[in-house]
PDB file of C-alpha atoms in Angstrom:
ATOM      1  CA  MET A   1      69.359  -1.394 110.829  1.00 62.00           C
ATOM      2  CA  SER A   2      68.417  -0.940 107.227  1.00 73.00           C
ATOM      3  CA  LYS A   3      69.738  -3.197 104.511  1.00 78.00           C
ATOM      4  CA  GLN A   4      71.408  -0.150 102.967  1.00 80.00           C
ATOM      5  CA  GLU A   5      73.334   0.563 106.177  1.00 77.00           C
ATOM      6  CA  LEU A   6      74.479  -3.043 106.440  1.00 80.00           C
ATOM      7  CA  ASN A   7      75.599  -2.980 102.809  1.00 84.00           C
ATOM      8  CA  GLN A   8      77.444   0.265 103.459  1.00 85.00           C
ATOM      9  CA  ILE A   9      79.317  -1.283 106.388  1.00 87.00           C
ATOM     10  CA  HIS A  10      80.118  -4.378 104.371  1.00 87.00           C
ATOM     11  CA  LEU A  11      81.438  -2.258 101.503  1.00 90.00           C
ATOM     12  CA  LYS A  12      83.618  -0.223 103.865  1.00 91.00           C
ATOM     13  CA  ILE A  13      85.048  -3.408 105.308  1.00 93.00           C
ATOM     14  CA  GLN A  14      85.620  -4.931 101.867  1.00 93.00           C
ATOM     15  CA  PHE A  15      87.345  -1.757 100.669  1.00 94.00           C
ATOM     16  CA  SER A  16      89.644  -1.719 103.693  1.00 94.00           C
ATOM     17  CA  ILE A  17      90.433  -5.410 103.282  1.00 95.00           C
ATOM     18  CA  GLN A  18      91.148  -4.918  99.587  1.00 95.00           C
ATOM     19  CA  ASN A  19      93.726  -2.266 100.473  1.00 94.00           C
ATOM     20  CA  TYR A  20      95.249  -4.319 103.296  1.00 94.00           C
ATOM     21  CA  SER A  21      98.718  -5.792 103.198  1.00 92.00           C
ATOM     22  CA  HIS A  22     101.045  -7.109 105.867  1.00 91.00           C
ATOM     23  CA  SER A  23     104.788  -6.975 105.360  1.00 89.00           C
ATOM     24  CA  GLY A  24     105.395 -10.104 107.445  1.00 84.00           C
ATOM     25  CA  ALA A  25     103.288 -12.203 105.066  1.00 87.00           C
ATOM     26  CA  SER A  26     103.636 -10.247 101.830  1.00 83.00           C
ATOM     27  CA  GLY A  27     103.530 -13.287  99.556  1.00 90.00           C
ATOM     28  CA  TYR A  28     100.164 -14.300 100.983  1.00 94.00           C
ATOM     29  CA  ASN A  29      98.180 -11.060 100.958  1.00 94.00           C
ATOM     30  CA  ASN A  30      95.586 -12.379  98.486  1.00 94.00           C
ATOM     31  CA  GLU A  31      94.923 -15.442 100.655  1.00 96.00           C
ATOM     32  CA  ILE A  32      94.692 -13.235 103.744  1.00 96.00           C
ATOM     33  CA  LYS A  33      92.146 -11.016 101.993  1.00 96.00           C
ATOM     34  CA  GLN A  34      90.086 -14.052 100.966  1.00 96.00           C
ATOM     35  CA  GLU A  35      90.026 -15.327 104.542  1.00 97.00           C
ATOM     36  CA  ALA A  36      89.167 -11.881 105.897  1.00 96.00           C
ATOM     37  CA  ASN A  37      86.224 -11.628 103.499  1.00 96.00           C
ATOM     38  CA  ARG A  38      85.064 -15.142 104.392  1.00 97.00           C
ATOM     39  CA  PHE A  39      85.228 -14.242 108.074  1.00 97.00           C
ATOM     40  CA  VAL A  40      83.256 -11.022 107.561  1.00 95.00           C
ATOM     41  CA  ASP A  41      80.585 -12.886 105.607  1.00 94.00           C
ATOM     42  CA  THR A  42      80.321 -15.369 108.478  1.00 95.00           C
ATOM     43  CA  ILE A  43      79.732 -12.730 111.168  1.00 95.00           C
ATOM     44  CA  LYS A  44      77.634 -10.366 109.036  1.00 91.00           C
ATOM     45  CA  PRO A  45      74.341 -11.123 110.873  1.00 91.00           C
ATOM     46  CA  GLU A  46      76.013 -10.596 114.233  1.00 92.00           C
ATOM     47  CA  ILE A  47      77.464  -7.279 113.066  1.00 90.00           C
ATOM     48  CA  SER A  48      73.979  -6.120 112.105  1.00 88.00           C
ATOM     49  CA  GLU A  49      72.589  -7.108 115.490  1.00 90.00           C
ATOM     50  CA  LEU A  50      75.472  -5.425 117.302  1.00 88.00           C
ATOM     51  CA  ILE A  51      74.977  -2.139 115.469  1.00 85.00           C
ATOM     52  CA  ASN A  52      71.251  -2.183 116.238  1.00 85.00           C
ATOM     53  CA  LYS A  53      72.054  -2.615 119.918  1.00 88.00           C
ATOM     54  CA  LEU A  54      74.657   0.163 119.798  1.00 86.00           C
ATOM     55  CA  LYS A  55      72.201   2.524 118.127  1.00 82.00           C
ATOM     56  CA  SER A  56      69.522   1.786 120.694  1.00 84.00           C
ATOM     57  CA  ARG A  57      72.111   2.194 123.441  1.00 86.00           C
ATOM     58  CA  ALA A  58      71.311  -1.292 124.745  1.00 88.00           C
ATOM     59  CA  VAL A  59      75.053  -2.030 124.793  1.00 87.00           C
ATOM     60  CA  GLY A  60      78.247  -0.004 124.918  1.00 84.00           C
ATOM     61  CA  CYS A  61      81.353   0.010 122.779  1.00 85.00           C
ATOM     62  CA  HIS A  62      83.038  -2.532 125.040  1.00 89.00           C
ATOM     63  CA  VAL A  63      80.555  -5.130 123.796  1.00 91.00           C
ATOM     64  CA  THR A  64      81.883  -4.592 120.266  1.00 90.00           C
ATOM     65  CA  GLU A  65      85.395  -5.202 121.532  1.00 92.00           C
ATOM     66  CA  GLU A  66      84.381  -8.320 123.463  1.00 95.00           C
ATOM     67  CA  PHE A  67      82.438  -9.682 120.496  1.00 94.00           C
ATOM     68  CA  LEU A  68      85.337  -9.227 118.095  1.00 95.00           C
ATOM     69  CA  ILE A  69      87.858 -10.677 120.533  1.00 96.00           C
ATOM     70  CA  SER A  70      85.612 -13.713 120.975  1.00 96.00           C
ATOM     71  CA  LYS A  71      85.652 -14.221 117.192  1.00 96.00           C
ATOM     72  CA  ARG A  72      89.456 -13.890 116.767  1.00 96.00           C
ATOM     73  CA  ASP A  73      89.991 -17.659 116.660  1.00 96.00           C
ATOM     74  CA  ASP A  74      87.411 -17.974 113.874  1.00 97.00           C
ATOM     75  CA  ILE A  75      89.833 -16.251 111.504  1.00 97.00           C
ATOM     76  CA  ASN A  76      91.556 -19.226 109.901  1.00 97.00           C
ATOM     77  CA  LEU A  77      95.141 -18.302 109.061  1.00 96.00           C
ATOM     78  CA  ASN A  78      96.558 -21.802 109.535  1.00 96.00           C
ATOM     79  CA  PHE A  79      97.904 -21.704 105.993  1.00 96.00           C
ATOM     80  CA  LEU A  80     100.321 -18.994 107.170  1.00 96.00           C
ATOM     81  CA  ARG A  81     101.515 -21.139 110.047  1.00 94.00           C
ATOM     82  CA  ASN A  82     102.005 -24.026 107.609  1.00 94.00           C
ATOM     83  CA  VAL A  83     104.347 -21.941 105.446  1.00 95.00           C
ATOM     84  CA  GLY A  84     106.418 -20.756 108.391  1.00 93.00           C
ATOM     85  CA  ILE A  85     104.907 -17.370 109.285  1.00 94.00           C
ATOM     86  CA  ASP A  86     105.414 -16.862 113.013  1.00 93.00           C
ATOM     87  CA  ASN A  87     102.568 -16.590 115.506  1.00 94.00           C
ATOM     88  CA  GLU A  88     103.329 -12.932 116.249  1.00 95.00           C
ATOM     89  CA  ASN A  89     102.693 -11.943 112.628  1.00 95.00           C
ATOM     90  CA  ILE A  90      99.579 -14.117 112.463  1.00 96.00           C
ATOM     91  CA  GLU A  91      98.164 -12.455 115.592  1.00 96.00           C
ATOM     92  CA  GLU A  92      98.970  -9.013 114.128  1.00 96.00           C
ATOM     93  CA  ILE A  93      97.054  -9.902 110.966  1.00 96.00           C
ATOM     94  CA  LYS A  94      94.065 -11.163 112.956  1.00 97.00           C
ATOM     95  CA  ASN A  95      94.081  -7.968 115.024  1.00 96.00           C
ATOM     96  CA  ASP A  96      94.283  -5.879 111.840  1.00 96.00           C
ATOM     97  CA  ILE A  97      91.222  -7.663 110.433  1.00 97.00           C
ATOM     98  CA  LEU A  98      89.329  -7.108 113.682  1.00 97.00           C
ATOM     99  CA  ARG A  99      90.396  -3.446 113.713  1.00 96.00           C
ATOM    100  CA  ILE A 100      89.019  -2.970 110.185  1.00 96.00           C
ATOM    101  CA  ILE A 101      85.672  -4.428 111.257  1.00 95.00           C
ATOM    102  CA  ALA A 102      85.600  -2.430 114.499  1.00 94.00           C
ATOM    103  CA  GLY A 103      86.340   0.776 112.603  1.00 92.00           C
ATOM    104  CA  ALA A 104      83.438   0.210 110.211  1.00 90.00           C
ATOM    105  CA  ILE A 105      81.052  -0.639 113.062  1.00 88.00           C
ATOM    106  CA  MET A 106      82.052   2.373 115.116  1.00 87.00           C
ATOM    107  CA  ASN A 107      81.901   4.697 112.109  1.00 85.00           C
ATOM    108  CA  MET A 108      78.349   3.576 111.366  1.00 81.00           C
ATOM    109  CA  TYR A 109      77.367   4.006 114.996  1.00 79.00           C
ATOM    110  CA  LEU A 110      78.909   7.482 115.236  1.00 80.00           C
ATOM    111  CA  GLU A 111      77.310   8.539 111.959  1.00 78.00           C
ATOM    112  CA  SER A 112      73.934   7.482 113.325  1.00 73.00           C
ATOM    113  CA  LEU A 113      74.253   9.811 116.303  1.00 76.00           C
ATOM    114  CA  PHE A 114      73.807  12.962 114.270  1.00 73.00           C
ATOM    115  CA  GLY A 115      71.310  12.721 111.444  1.00 66.00           C
ATOM    116  CA  ASN A 116      72.334  15.607 109.192  1.00 62.00           C
ATOM    117  CA  GLN A 117      73.309  13.724 106.040  1.00 56.00           C
ATOM    118  CA  LYS A 118      73.710  16.946 104.028  1.00 61.00           C
ATOM    119  CA  SER A 119      76.913  17.840 105.845  1.00 53.00           C
ATOM    120  CA  ARG A 120      78.295  14.273 105.828  1.00 53.00           C
ATOM    121  CA  SER A 121      80.771  14.776 102.993  1.00 53.00           C
ATOM    122  CA  LYS A 122      82.215  17.841 104.715  1.00 50.00           C
ATOM    123  CA  VAL A 123      82.845  16.099 108.024  1.00 51.00           C
ATOM    124  CA  ASP A 124      84.240  12.744 106.848  1.00 53.00           C
ATOM    125  CA  ALA A 125      87.686  13.694 108.102  1.00 51.00           C
ATOM    126  CA  ASN A 126      86.318  13.865 111.648  1.00 51.00           C
ATOM    127  CA  ILE A 127      84.803  10.378 111.740  1.00 52.00           C
ATOM    128  CA  PHE A 128      86.567   7.885 113.998  1.00 51.00           C
ATOM    129  CA  LEU A 129      89.013   5.583 112.178  1.00 50.00           C
ATOM    130  CA  ASN A 130      88.128   6.908 108.739  1.00 47.00           C
TER     131      ASN A 130
END
């Protein structure tokens, strides 16, 4: 994967995180965003490797799911637990963060399937999880 593609994925993830909010932890959205960005920075090399494998068809989409699920506990939202946010809301937030990452990975993979970049702006509405 090119550095440009990895940067594009990272920017998509950052943009989605920046626009993220959770009603069950509304007073802590900035802290949640900081943790989400820290987490993404931590797994950035693994995301790159995963996309390369997806593009080469060495793995399937289920590997993306398994990878992200295996990383769920690496998202440190203990500060929410310490202020009384219940586990259900914390798990929802973790799943939302993983969904944002999965969406960016899958979008990049799907975009790589068909190389016509001239028509890209016209078909953005059809890209998975856009």
